[in-house]
Tab-separated table of C-alpha atoms in Angstrom:
chain	number	residue	atom	x	y	z
A	1	MET	CA	106.899	75.222	126.142
A	2	THR	CA	110.448	76.000	125.068
A	3	PHE	CA	110.800	79.454	123.498
A	4	THR	CA	113.456	79.096	120.868
A	5	ARG	CA	114.831	82.086	118.982
A	6	ARG	CA	112.668	81.299	115.945
A	7	ARG	CA	109.512	80.682	118.038
A	8	THR	CA	110.026	83.970	119.885
A	9	LEU	CA	110.373	85.849	116.607
A	10	ARG	CA	107.185	84.373	115.209
A	11	LEU	CA	105.195	85.242	118.320
A	12	LEU	CA	106.495	88.792	118.526
A	13	GLY	CA	106.296	89.487	114.804
A	14	GLY	CA	109.871	90.707	115.065
A	15	SER	CA	113.158	89.825	113.437
A	16	ALA	CA	116.742	89.186	114.400
A	17	VAL	CA	117.254	92.917	114.850
A	18	VAL	CA	114.923	93.072	117.895
A	19	LEU	CA	116.541	90.285	119.860
A	20	PRO	CA	119.100	92.440	121.684
A	21	ALA	CA	116.174	94.374	123.150
A	22	LEU	CA	114.414	91.342	124.610
A	23	GLY	CA	116.083	91.883	127.945
A	24	LEU	CA	114.456	95.325	128.245
A	25	GLY	CA	111.016	93.953	129.082
A	26	LEU	CA	107.928	94.342	126.952
A	27	PRO	CA	107.185	98.085	127.487
A	28	ALA	CA	110.746	99.114	126.717
A	29	LEU	CA	110.904	96.673	123.800
A	30	LYS	CA	107.711	98.064	122.309
A	31	ALA	CA	108.929	101.645	122.679
A	32	ALA	CA	112.280	100.789	121.115
A	33	VAL	CA	110.844	99.004	118.096
A	34	VAL	CA	107.432	100.483	117.307
A	35	GLY	CA	108.411	104.145	117.175
A	36	LYS	CA	106.159	107.009	116.109
A	37	GLU	CA	103.336	106.431	113.667
A	38	ILE	CA	103.307	108.762	110.663
A	39	ASP	CA	100.188	110.455	109.294
A	40	THR	CA	100.396	113.142	106.603
A	41	VAL	CA	96.796	112.825	105.350
A	42	GLY	CA	95.361	116.313	104.876
A	43	LYS	CA	98.646	117.900	105.944
A	44	VAL	CA	100.640	118.041	102.679
A	45	THR	CA	100.868	121.346	100.839
A	46	PHE	CA	100.894	120.353	97.169
A	47	ALA	CA	102.943	123.313	95.954
A	48	ASN	CA	105.423	121.811	93.487
A	49	ARG	CA	104.581	120.686	89.976
A	50	VAL	CA	105.765	117.201	89.096
A	51	GLN	CA	106.299	115.984	85.553
A	52	ALA	CA	107.372	112.793	83.846
A	53	PRO	CA	111.142	112.305	84.101
A	54	PRO	CA	112.857	113.345	80.846
A	55	LEU	CA	113.377	110.671	78.219
A	56	ALA	CA	117.054	109.777	77.868
A	57	PRO	CA	118.483	110.709	74.468
A	58	SER	CA	119.935	107.890	72.396
A	59	ARG	CA	121.552	107.312	69.030
A	60	ILE	CA	121.865	104.434	66.601
A	61	ASP	CA	125.472	103.372	66.054
A	62	GLY	CA	127.080	101.765	63.018
A	63	GLU	CA	126.051	98.301	64.213
A	64	GLY	CA	122.410	99.283	64.536
A	65	ARG	CA	122.462	99.388	68.332
A	66	ARG	CA	120.535	101.996	70.308
A	67	VAL	CA	123.208	103.677	72.433
A	68	PHE	CA	122.614	105.518	75.713
A	69	GLU	CA	125.210	107.591	77.579
A	70	LEU	CA	124.675	107.500	81.354
A	71	GLY	CA	126.708	109.097	84.104
A	72	ILE	CA	126.325	108.311	87.799
A	73	ARG	CA	127.317	111.548	89.458
A	74	GLU	CA	127.168	113.600	92.625
A	75	GLY	CA	124.860	116.593	92.768
A	76	ARG	CA	122.900	119.009	94.927
A	77	LYS	CA	119.120	119.277	94.798
A	78	GLU	CA	116.663	121.683	96.372
A	79	PHE	CA	113.843	119.431	97.573
A	80	ILE	CA	112.596	122.121	99.968
A	81	ALA	CA	112.859	125.792	98.971
A	82	GLY	CA	116.093	127.406	100.050
A	83	ARG	CA	117.717	124.149	101.208
A	84	ARG	CA	120.072	122.250	98.939
A	85	SER	CA	120.929	118.642	99.705
A	86	PRO	CA	123.903	116.538	98.553
A	87	THR	CA	122.634	113.771	96.302
A	88	TRP	CA	123.538	111.261	93.629
A	89	GLY	CA	121.790	110.920	90.296
A	90	VAL	CA	122.087	109.654	86.726
A	91	ASN	CA	122.725	112.405	84.177
A	92	GLY	CA	121.487	114.851	86.803
A	93	ASP	CA	121.374	115.695	90.492
A	94	TYR	CA	118.750	113.163	91.628
A	95	LEU	CA	117.162	110.116	89.961
A	96	GLY	CA	117.756	109.582	86.268
A	97	PRO	CA	116.056	109.869	82.889
A	98	THR	CA	113.533	107.357	81.608
A	99	LEU	CA	115.144	104.849	79.264
A	100	ARG	CA	112.970	103.662	76.392
A	101	ALA	CA	113.585	100.971	73.775
A	102	LYS	CA	111.570	98.570	71.631
A	103	ARG	CA	111.346	94.819	71.792
A	104	GLY	CA	113.818	93.397	69.280
A	105	GLU	CA	116.257	96.310	69.549
A	106	THR	CA	119.860	95.819	70.620
A	107	VAL	CA	120.832	98.360	73.244
A	108	LEU	CA	124.221	99.554	74.461
A	109	PHE	CA	124.765	101.558	77.635
A	110	ASN	CA	127.949	103.460	78.397
A	111	VAL	CA	127.656	103.869	82.177
A	112	ALA	CA	130.316	106.158	83.633
A	113	ASN	CA	130.909	106.154	87.389
A	114	ASP	CA	131.705	109.688	88.494
A	115	VAL	CA	131.026	109.233	92.231
A	116	ASN	CA	133.725	108.627	94.790
A	117	GLU	CA	133.219	104.874	95.264
A	118	ALA	CA	132.500	101.767	93.250
A	119	THR	CA	128.857	101.091	92.417
A	120	SER	CA	126.778	99.253	89.815
A	121	LEU	CA	123.607	99.697	87.760
A	122	HIS	CA	121.109	96.829	87.669
A	123	TRP	CA	118.315	96.571	85.090
A	124	HIS	CA	115.532	95.373	87.389
A	125	GLY	CA	113.052	93.089	85.607
A	126	MET	CA	115.123	92.711	82.434
A	127	HIS	CA	115.708	89.388	80.681
A	128	LEU	CA	119.375	89.498	79.681
A	129	PRO	CA	122.734	87.685	79.934
A	130	PRO	CA	124.141	87.548	83.486
A	131	THR	CA	127.282	89.498	82.536
A	132	MET	CA	125.027	92.432	81.553
A	133	ASP	CA	122.789	92.268	84.637
A	134	GLY	CA	124.470	94.981	86.703
A	135	GLY	CA	124.511	93.000	89.922
A	136	PRO	CA	127.349	92.851	92.442
A	137	HIS	CA	129.586	90.981	89.972
A	138	GLN	CA	129.502	93.901	87.516
A	139	MET	CA	130.890	96.664	89.697
A	140	ILE	CA	131.937	99.957	88.101
A	141	GLU	CA	135.019	101.386	89.768
A	142	GLN	CA	135.377	105.103	90.393
A	143	GLY	CA	136.226	106.825	87.108
A	144	ALA	CA	135.494	103.717	85.007
A	145	THR	CA	132.867	103.104	82.323
A	146	TRP	CA	130.845	99.898	81.945
A	147	SER	CA	129.290	99.138	78.559
A	148	PRO	CA	126.709	96.315	78.676
A	149	THR	CA	124.845	95.374	75.509
A	150	TRP	CA	122.003	92.935	74.810
A	151	THR	CA	118.945	92.454	72.620
A	152	ILE	CA	115.608	93.178	74.289
A	153	ASP	CA	113.227	90.237	74.013
A	154	GLN	CA	110.268	90.586	76.368
A	155	PRO	CA	106.824	92.202	76.267
A	156	ALA	CA	106.049	95.881	76.810
A	157	ALA	CA	106.657	96.668	80.478
A	158	SER	CA	107.614	99.275	83.061
A	159	LEU	CA	111.005	98.169	84.381
A	160	TRP	CA	113.517	100.240	86.326
A	161	TYR	CA	117.217	100.577	87.091
A	162	HIS	CA	119.091	101.070	90.354
A	163	PRO	CA	122.471	100.276	91.990
A	164	HIS	CA	123.190	96.771	93.267
A	165	PRO	CA	126.570	96.795	95.093
A	166	HIS	CA	126.887	93.996	97.630
A	167	GLY	CA	126.228	95.408	101.102
A	168	LYS	CA	125.525	98.987	99.923
A	169	THR	CA	122.438	98.823	97.715
A	170	ALA	CA	120.239	100.583	100.284
A	171	GLN	CA	122.673	103.459	100.694
A	172	HIS	CA	123.284	104.028	96.991
A	173	LEU	CA	119.602	103.886	96.061
A	174	TYR	CA	118.676	106.203	98.927
A	175	ARG	CA	121.102	108.824	97.629
A	176	GLY	CA	119.105	108.992	94.407
A	177	VAL	CA	120.378	106.586	91.751
A	178	ALA	CA	117.253	105.151	90.087
A	179	GLY	CA	115.034	105.577	87.045
A	180	MET	CA	112.447	103.908	84.825
A	181	PHE	CA	113.172	101.653	81.842
A	182	LEU	CA	110.185	101.315	79.503
A	183	ILE	CA	109.939	98.585	76.907
A	184	ASP	CA	107.654	99.113	73.908
A	185	ASP	CA	106.117	96.257	71.945
A	186	ASP	CA	104.035	96.506	68.783
A	187	ASP	CA	101.752	93.782	70.158
A	188	ALA	CA	100.697	95.918	73.143
A	189	ALA	CA	97.183	97.346	73.257
A	190	GLY	CA	97.296	100.547	71.204
A	191	SER	CA	94.191	102.199	72.691
A	192	LEU	CA	95.770	102.683	76.124
A	193	PRO	CA	97.016	106.163	77.087
A	194	HIS	CA	100.494	106.317	75.574
A	195	GLN	CA	101.587	109.954	75.096
A	196	TYR	CA	104.581	110.075	77.396
A	197	GLY	CA	104.474	113.097	79.664
A	198	VAL	CA	100.863	113.908	78.706
A	199	ASP	CA	98.605	110.984	79.615
A	200	ASP	CA	101.303	108.390	80.372
A	201	ILE	CA	103.333	109.318	83.468
A	202	PRO	CA	105.887	107.390	85.570
A	203	VAL	CA	105.254	107.916	89.284
A	204	ILE	CA	108.353	106.995	91.320
A	205	VAL	CA	107.411	107.057	95.008
A	206	GLN	CA	110.135	107.195	97.662
A	207	ASP	CA	110.056	107.897	101.387
A	208	ARG	CA	112.785	110.109	102.738
A	209	ARG	CA	113.735	111.977	105.896
A	210	PHE	CA	114.707	115.652	106.017
A	211	VAL	CA	116.615	117.499	108.731
A	212	ASP	CA	116.376	121.312	108.645
A	213	GLY	CA	114.984	121.031	105.131
A	214	ARG	CA	117.890	118.969	103.835
A	215	LEU	CA	117.887	115.317	102.874
A	216	ASP	CA	119.169	113.221	105.757
A	217	LEU	CA	121.737	110.935	104.135
A	218	ASN	CA	121.689	108.585	107.119
A	219	GLU	CA	119.346	105.803	105.902
A	220	GLN	CA	119.869	103.600	108.939
A	221	MET	CA	117.225	101.066	109.885
A	222	ALA	CA	114.110	102.663	111.377
A	223	GLY	CA	112.064	99.466	111.740
A	224	THR	CA	112.466	95.733	111.409
A	225	THR	CA	112.349	96.008	107.611
A	226	GLY	CA	114.867	98.817	107.244
A	227	PHE	CA	114.720	102.550	106.570
A	228	LEU	CA	111.294	104.220	106.897
A	229	GLY	CA	111.110	107.908	106.044
A	230	ASP	CA	108.440	110.331	107.250
A	231	GLU	CA	107.977	112.320	104.031
A	232	LEU	CA	107.435	111.312	100.414
A	233	LEU	CA	108.928	112.327	97.090
A	234	VAL	CA	107.336	111.665	93.703
A	235	ASN	CA	109.814	111.745	90.824
A	236	GLY	CA	112.129	113.555	93.230
A	237	VAL	CA	109.575	116.305	93.995
A	238	HIS	CA	108.409	117.206	97.501
A	239	GLY	CA	104.745	118.241	97.895
A	240	PRO	CA	103.944	117.203	94.306
A	241	TYR	CA	100.955	117.947	92.085
A	242	LEU	CA	100.437	116.635	88.557
A	243	GLU	CA	98.482	118.560	85.922
A	244	VAL	CA	96.057	116.362	83.964
A	245	PHE	CA	94.735	117.289	80.527
A	246	THR	CA	92.930	114.116	79.424
A	247	GLU	CA	89.866	112.213	80.653
A	248	ARG	CA	91.975	109.215	81.513
A	249	ILE	CA	95.561	109.105	82.657
A	250	ARG	CA	97.963	106.192	82.878
A	251	LEU	CA	100.154	106.182	85.972
A	252	ARG	CA	103.152	103.838	85.965
A	253	LEU	CA	103.594	103.377	89.707
A	254	LEU	CA	107.012	102.333	91.010
A	255	ASN	CA	107.748	101.741	94.671
A	256	GLY	CA	111.303	103.074	94.664
A	257	SER	CA	111.642	103.032	98.456
A	258	ASN	CA	114.114	101.026	100.487
A	259	ALA	CA	111.638	99.224	102.751
A	260	ARG	CA	108.227	100.907	102.834
A	261	VAL	CA	105.118	99.170	101.481
A	262	TYR	CA	102.398	101.343	99.917
A	263	ASN	CA	98.699	100.628	99.569
A	264	PHE	CA	97.723	103.172	96.929
A	265	HIS	CA	94.172	104.463	96.578
A	266	PHE	CA	92.408	107.736	95.869
A	267	ALA	CA	90.973	109.939	98.612
A	268	ASP	CA	87.397	109.457	97.358
A	269	ASP	CA	87.946	105.682	96.982
A	270	ARG	CA	87.102	105.832	93.291
A	271	ARG	CA	87.733	102.702	91.307
A	272	PHE	CA	90.398	102.513	88.638
A	273	GLN	CA	91.799	99.860	86.352
A	274	GLN	CA	95.085	98.111	86.948
A	275	ILE	CA	96.407	97.231	83.501
A	276	ALA	CA	99.911	95.928	84.213
A	277	SER	CA	102.189	94.451	86.857
A	278	ASP	CA	105.992	94.179	87.024
A	279	GLY	CA	106.623	92.418	83.738
A	280	GLY	CA	103.917	93.853	81.497
A	281	LEU	CA	100.233	94.045	80.708
A	282	LEU	CA	97.708	91.839	82.459
A	283	PRO	CA	95.498	89.572	80.325
A	284	ALA	CA	92.550	91.862	81.145
A	285	PRO	CA	92.137	95.039	83.195
A	286	HIS	CA	91.540	94.532	86.909
A	287	THR	CA	89.008	97.036	88.257
A	288	THR	CA	89.802	97.872	91.868
A	289	ASP	CA	90.176	100.739	94.340
A	290	ARG	CA	93.515	99.625	95.845
A	291	VAL	CA	96.909	98.493	94.619
A	292	GLN	CA	99.647	97.467	97.043
A	293	LEU	CA	103.328	97.621	96.118
A	294	SER	CA	106.409	96.538	98.039
A	295	PRO	CA	109.877	97.944	97.228
A	296	GLY	CA	110.768	97.250	93.605
A	297	GLU	CA	107.232	96.345	92.501
A	298	ARG	CA	105.452	98.206	89.710
A	299	ALA	CA	101.828	98.533	88.632
A	300	GLU	CA	100.255	100.514	85.820
A	301	ILE	CA	96.825	101.974	86.460
A	302	VAL	CA	94.378	104.026	84.383
A	303	VAL	CA	92.190	106.456	86.316
A	304	GLU	CA	89.348	108.587	85.002
A	305	VAL	CA	89.177	112.219	86.140
A	306	ARG	CA	86.580	114.991	85.893
A	307	ALA	CA	87.270	118.462	84.518
A	308	GLY	CA	88.448	120.930	87.152
A	309	GLU	CA	88.729	118.458	90.030
A	310	ARG	CA	91.591	117.947	92.411
A	311	LEU	CA	92.156	114.341	93.374
A	312	VAL	CA	94.649	113.014	95.939
A	313	LEU	CA	96.485	109.712	95.657
A	314	ARG	CA	96.991	108.254	99.136
A	315	SER	CA	98.542	105.274	100.863
A	316	ASP	CA	97.403	103.657	104.082
A	317	SER	CA	96.857	100.313	105.778
A	318	PRO	CA	99.230	98.151	103.723
A	319	ALA	CA	98.854	94.484	104.577
A	320	THR	CA	102.285	94.094	106.143
A	321	GLY	CA	101.246	91.564	108.783
A	322	SER	CA	103.175	93.338	111.508
A	323	GLY	CA	103.332	91.865	114.983
A	324	PHE	CA	102.457	93.859	118.069
A	325	VAL	CA	106.043	94.991	118.639
A	326	GLN	CA	107.094	95.289	115.032
A	327	ARG	CA	107.685	98.583	113.216
A	328	ASP	CA	107.201	98.066	109.490
A	329	GLY	CA	105.143	101.122	108.489
A	330	GLY	CA	101.870	99.226	108.289
A	331	SER	CA	100.035	101.810	110.397
A	332	ASP	CA	101.408	104.898	108.574
A	333	ARG	CA	99.224	107.090	106.324
A	334	PHE	CA	100.389	109.371	103.521
A	335	ASP	CA	99.066	111.852	101.017
A	336	VAL	CA	101.224	110.973	98.003
A	337	LEU	CA	100.292	113.082	94.974
A	338	GLN	CA	97.596	115.529	93.909
A	339	LEU	CA	96.077	115.311	90.426
A	340	ARG	CA	94.851	118.674	89.119
A	341	ALA	CA	92.481	118.269	86.184
A	342	ALA	CA	92.267	121.091	83.664
A	343	SER	CA	88.964	122.936	83.142
A	344	THR	CA	88.513	121.120	79.842
A	345	LEU	CA	89.872	117.636	79.130
A	346	ALA	CA	90.762	115.880	75.896
A	347	THR	CA	88.724	112.751	75.280
A	348	SER	CA	90.319	109.346	75.923
A	349	PRO	CA	89.251	105.905	74.668
A	350	ARG	CA	88.059	103.364	77.178
A	351	VAL	CA	90.474	100.694	78.347
A	352	PRO	CA	89.977	97.616	76.148
A	353	ALA	CA	88.507	94.476	77.677
A	354	ARG	CA	91.519	92.410	76.592
A	355	LEU	CA	95.041	93.716	77.033
A	356	ALA	CA	97.652	91.077	76.224
A	357	HIS	CA	98.199	87.397	75.689
A	358	VAL	CA	99.934	86.034	78.770
A	359	PRO	CA	100.742	82.382	78.047
A	360	ARG	CA	100.495	80.328	81.213
A	361	ILE	CA	103.377	78.146	82.343
A	362	ALA	CA	101.807	74.837	83.281
A	363	ALA	CA	102.772	73.582	86.744
A	364	ALA	CA	103.125	70.087	85.292
A	365	SER	CA	105.907	71.348	83.001
A	366	ALA	CA	108.222	72.128	85.933
A	367	THR	CA	111.223	69.827	86.152
A	368	ARG	CA	112.066	70.789	89.724
A	369	THR	CA	110.552	72.384	92.827
A	370	ARG	CA	112.760	74.367	95.199
A	371	SER	CA	111.934	75.818	98.616
A	372	PHE	CA	113.247	79.120	99.971
A	373	GLU	CA	112.757	80.265	103.565
A	374	LEU	CA	113.552	83.917	104.290
A	375	ALA	CA	114.481	84.348	107.947
A	376	GLU	CA	116.962	86.255	110.104
A	377	HIS	CA	118.838	87.882	107.212
A	378	ARG	CA	119.348	84.503	105.568
A	379	ILE	CA	117.781	82.411	102.837
A	380	ASN	CA	117.571	78.746	103.790
A	381	GLY	CA	119.868	79.498	106.712
A	382	ARG	CA	122.653	80.941	104.535
A	383	GLN	CA	123.943	84.460	104.222
A	384	MET	CA	125.080	85.674	100.823
A	385	ARG	CA	128.606	84.823	99.709
A	386	MET	CA	129.996	86.081	96.430
A	387	ASP	CA	132.015	82.870	95.946
A	388	ARG	CA	129.141	80.407	96.476
A	389	ILE	CA	126.509	79.260	93.996
A	390	ASP	CA	123.251	78.353	95.748
A	391	ALA	CA	121.318	76.865	92.839
A	392	VAL	CA	122.090	75.463	89.392
A	393	VAL	CA	119.259	75.471	86.872
A	394	ARG	CA	119.079	74.164	83.334
A	395	LYS	CA	118.361	76.334	80.341
A	396	ASP	CA	114.980	75.787	78.648
A	397	THR	CA	113.425	74.266	81.762
A	398	ALA	CA	110.700	75.475	84.104
A	399	GLU	CA	110.927	75.348	87.879
A	400	ILE	CA	108.569	76.022	90.771
A	401	TRP	CA	110.045	78.075	93.588
A	402	GLU	CA	108.167	77.950	96.883
A	403	VAL	CA	109.023	80.999	98.988
A	404	HIS	CA	107.908	81.986	102.478
A	405	SER	CA	108.765	84.236	105.401
A	406	GLY	CA	110.038	82.091	108.249
A	407	ASP	CA	110.714	84.538	111.087
A	408	GLY	CA	107.569	86.601	111.570
A	409	THR	CA	109.101	89.541	109.690
A	410	LEU	CA	107.956	91.251	106.518
A	411	HIS	CA	110.039	90.189	103.513
A	412	SER	CA	109.829	90.236	99.727
A	413	PHE	CA	111.362	88.093	97.000
A	414	HIS	CA	112.950	89.191	93.715
A	415	VAL	CA	114.520	87.005	91.028
A	416	HIS	CA	116.886	88.383	88.401
A	417	ASP	CA	116.573	87.638	84.649
A	418	VAL	CA	113.168	85.948	84.661
A	419	GLN	CA	109.587	87.098	84.915
A	420	PHE	CA	107.582	84.514	86.837
A	421	GLN	CA	103.920	83.694	87.409
A	422	VAL	CA	102.258	83.291	90.804
A	423	LEU	CA	100.603	79.879	91.089
A	424	SER	CA	99.189	80.297	94.593
A	425	VAL	CA	99.252	82.425	97.738
A	426	ASN	CA	98.855	80.383	100.913
A	427	GLY	CA	97.384	77.633	98.785
A	428	GLN	CA	94.748	79.919	97.274
A	429	GLN	CA	94.313	81.348	93.792
A	430	PRO	CA	96.145	84.702	93.508
A	431	HIS	CA	94.035	87.831	93.027
A	432	PRO	CA	93.705	89.280	89.488
A	433	GLY	CA	96.439	91.875	90.042
A	434	LEU	CA	98.892	88.960	90.211
A	435	SER	CA	97.658	87.322	87.006
A	436	GLY	CA	100.459	88.711	84.820
A	437	TRP	CA	104.250	88.600	84.801
A	438	LYS	CA	106.032	89.360	88.069
A	439	ASP	CA	109.625	89.665	89.251
A	440	THR	CA	109.046	90.804	92.848
A	441	VAL	CA	106.453	89.736	95.415
A	442	LEU	CA	105.665	90.726	98.997
A	443	LEU	CA	105.863	88.091	101.730
A	444	PRO	CA	104.052	89.238	104.889
A	445	PRO	CA	104.621	87.011	107.924
A	446	GLY	CA	102.976	83.641	107.475
A	447	THR	CA	102.718	84.006	103.694
A	448	ALA	CA	103.837	81.272	101.313
A	449	MET	CA	103.829	81.631	97.540
A	450	ARG	CA	104.404	79.175	94.724
A	451	LEU	CA	106.116	80.813	91.759
A	452	ILE	CA	106.766	79.230	88.379
A	453	MET	CA	109.435	80.481	85.987
A	454	ARG	CA	111.116	79.364	82.782
A	455	PHE	CA	114.834	79.894	82.133
A	456	THR	CA	115.473	80.620	78.454
A	457	ASP	CA	117.974	82.146	76.033
A	458	HIS	CA	120.885	82.903	78.351
A	459	SER	CA	123.318	80.568	80.092
A	460	ASP	CA	126.739	81.106	81.592
A	461	PRO	CA	128.630	78.599	83.788
A	462	LYS	CA	130.810	81.332	85.319
A	463	THR	CA	128.463	84.245	86.023
A	464	PRO	CA	125.465	84.034	88.377
A	465	TYR	CA	122.167	85.837	88.709
A	466	MET	CA	120.775	86.918	92.099
A	467	PHE	CA	117.647	86.124	94.082
A	468	HIS	CA	117.010	88.101	97.241
A	469	CYS	CA	114.738	89.994	99.586
A	470	HIS	CA	114.070	93.462	98.141
A	471	MET	CA	113.811	95.019	101.580
A	472	LEU	CA	117.203	96.560	100.976
A	473	TYR	CA	118.462	96.458	104.570
A	474	HIS	CA	117.751	92.716	104.583
A	475	GLU	CA	119.487	92.291	101.216
A	476	ASP	CA	122.546	94.199	102.392
A	477	GLN	CA	122.729	92.095	105.558
A	478	GLY	CA	123.008	88.941	103.457
A	479	MET	CA	119.459	87.844	102.543
A	480	MET	CA	120.501	87.005	98.994
A	481	GLY	CA	121.622	83.995	96.988
A	482	GLN	CA	123.063	83.192	93.564
A	483	PHE	CA	122.082	80.850	90.759
A	484	VAL	CA	123.621	79.970	87.431
A	485	VAL	CA	121.888	78.780	84.286
A	486	LEU	CA	123.660	76.004	82.373
A	487	GLY	CA	123.031	75.147	78.741
A	488	PRO	CA	123.350	71.681	77.161
A	489	GLY	CA	126.792	70.207	77.830
A	490	GLN	CA	127.854	73.057	80.114
A	491	ARG	CA	129.399	72.456	83.508
A	492	MET	CA	130.117	74.830	86.327
A	493	GLY	CA	133.113	77.033	85.645
A	494	ARG	CA	135.421	78.621	88.153
A	495	PRO	CA	133.553	80.171	91.081
A	496	PRO	CA	132.972	83.923	90.958
A	497	GLN	CA	135.545	86.152	92.595
A	498	LEU	CA	136.193	85.617	96.278
A	499	PRO	CA	134.824	88.278	98.658
A	500	THR	CA	137.128	90.930	99.999
A	501	PRO	CA	138.223	90.590	103.649
A	502	GLU	CA	135.762	93.404	104.501
A	503	GLU	CA	132.895	91.500	102.839
A	504	HIS	CA	133.913	88.294	104.572
A	505	ALA	CA	133.995	89.990	107.983
A	506	HIS	CA	130.665	91.730	107.350
A	507	HIS	CA	128.740	88.644	106.339
A	508	ASN	CA	130.139	86.051	108.712
């Protein structure tokens, strides 16, 4: 049998990053790649109170737009008592405020870049024109202000925002630039917990590494998927506990990590109800005791608590599909967050049996099927180029995108602008947690998914959207592509700007 590069990767469960080590022999290779397993279960001192991030203030201008003022800035934060770490944040030292707007509102963001290099701010999960997307074509230079505006037209959902500079997304997100973006919709189920900061709490989970109590700003690859930290932050808080005052609490979970996959559950394995995925409410609640999220994915859950109890949210055994020499965090275990229920709790209504109408996109309505293989820091054998369009789609059409991991490595797949539906996973019906709108999915080795999406409202022959792996090291190494949406009578315009010589050298 001939062992090609691709065959070797599939057998080892590794990726292109392990190949230089193949000459070491198996014991040395395993030691170099696997690394130390992490287990913090029962070892976390929950000493710091965590709260919902503050809601960003806004105003209504003379044109009726809801206006937000955001500043990306440098800061210093004390994650561990007595140790201050250099950080980045939005309107603060680390992370940013929760943005909130209603469906049908026109929003305007004045985003000022006050850090010492160019960056961007991407509205992950948002349906909007490509010029407002905040991807690598909408860079904000040092000292400049970017002012995107659009009208929100999608269901109630827990979205988020983060930087998206080509080749530096992992670094800029790791420093702390991220936050939630909540969309409200009058059609959403009104009996769900909805008092922000009381029974409705964003939970932004990030793994980080600390050296002498200070945040280690070196987010270099620690496994085949990218950076893997050994300690967790929730909403920027180390050793977090959350005070609970109601019988039921809604947790808006966001995996804000660079590469780590979480399999969230409670220490007593109690069941809870998943009510939403990336793009909004599910058709009906999904009762379960586990919810798995890859970087960028969101899930909303409602959990019932008892007066006076202390309940720990944990993560272990994510289904990463790691090979025997691969280090992707699949064997790590974490205590994430402690819930501390008050001695008396306010009553909460039960979660309704029906949550939202999620119209299905019929597979027969698709005008085209495309295939995307993620392998060796490439999609379909190509590394990202800013001056190349990889796909042209037509406005007001539906397409099926078949995506799979082709190199034995853990990947994910995120599409800008659209929320899609999962038709199948390895030819099988997806589980109920995937029955709603999605914009990011996990692709363990050997996994193939069929996704269907409809491209509506926005078209631009000159400005592309992105699709990419949301394992940020992979994205930064070039596992990303671009597509444009063309309306009736439109033809491709001039290509986007050419890459800089540094970009060209880095990606070729």
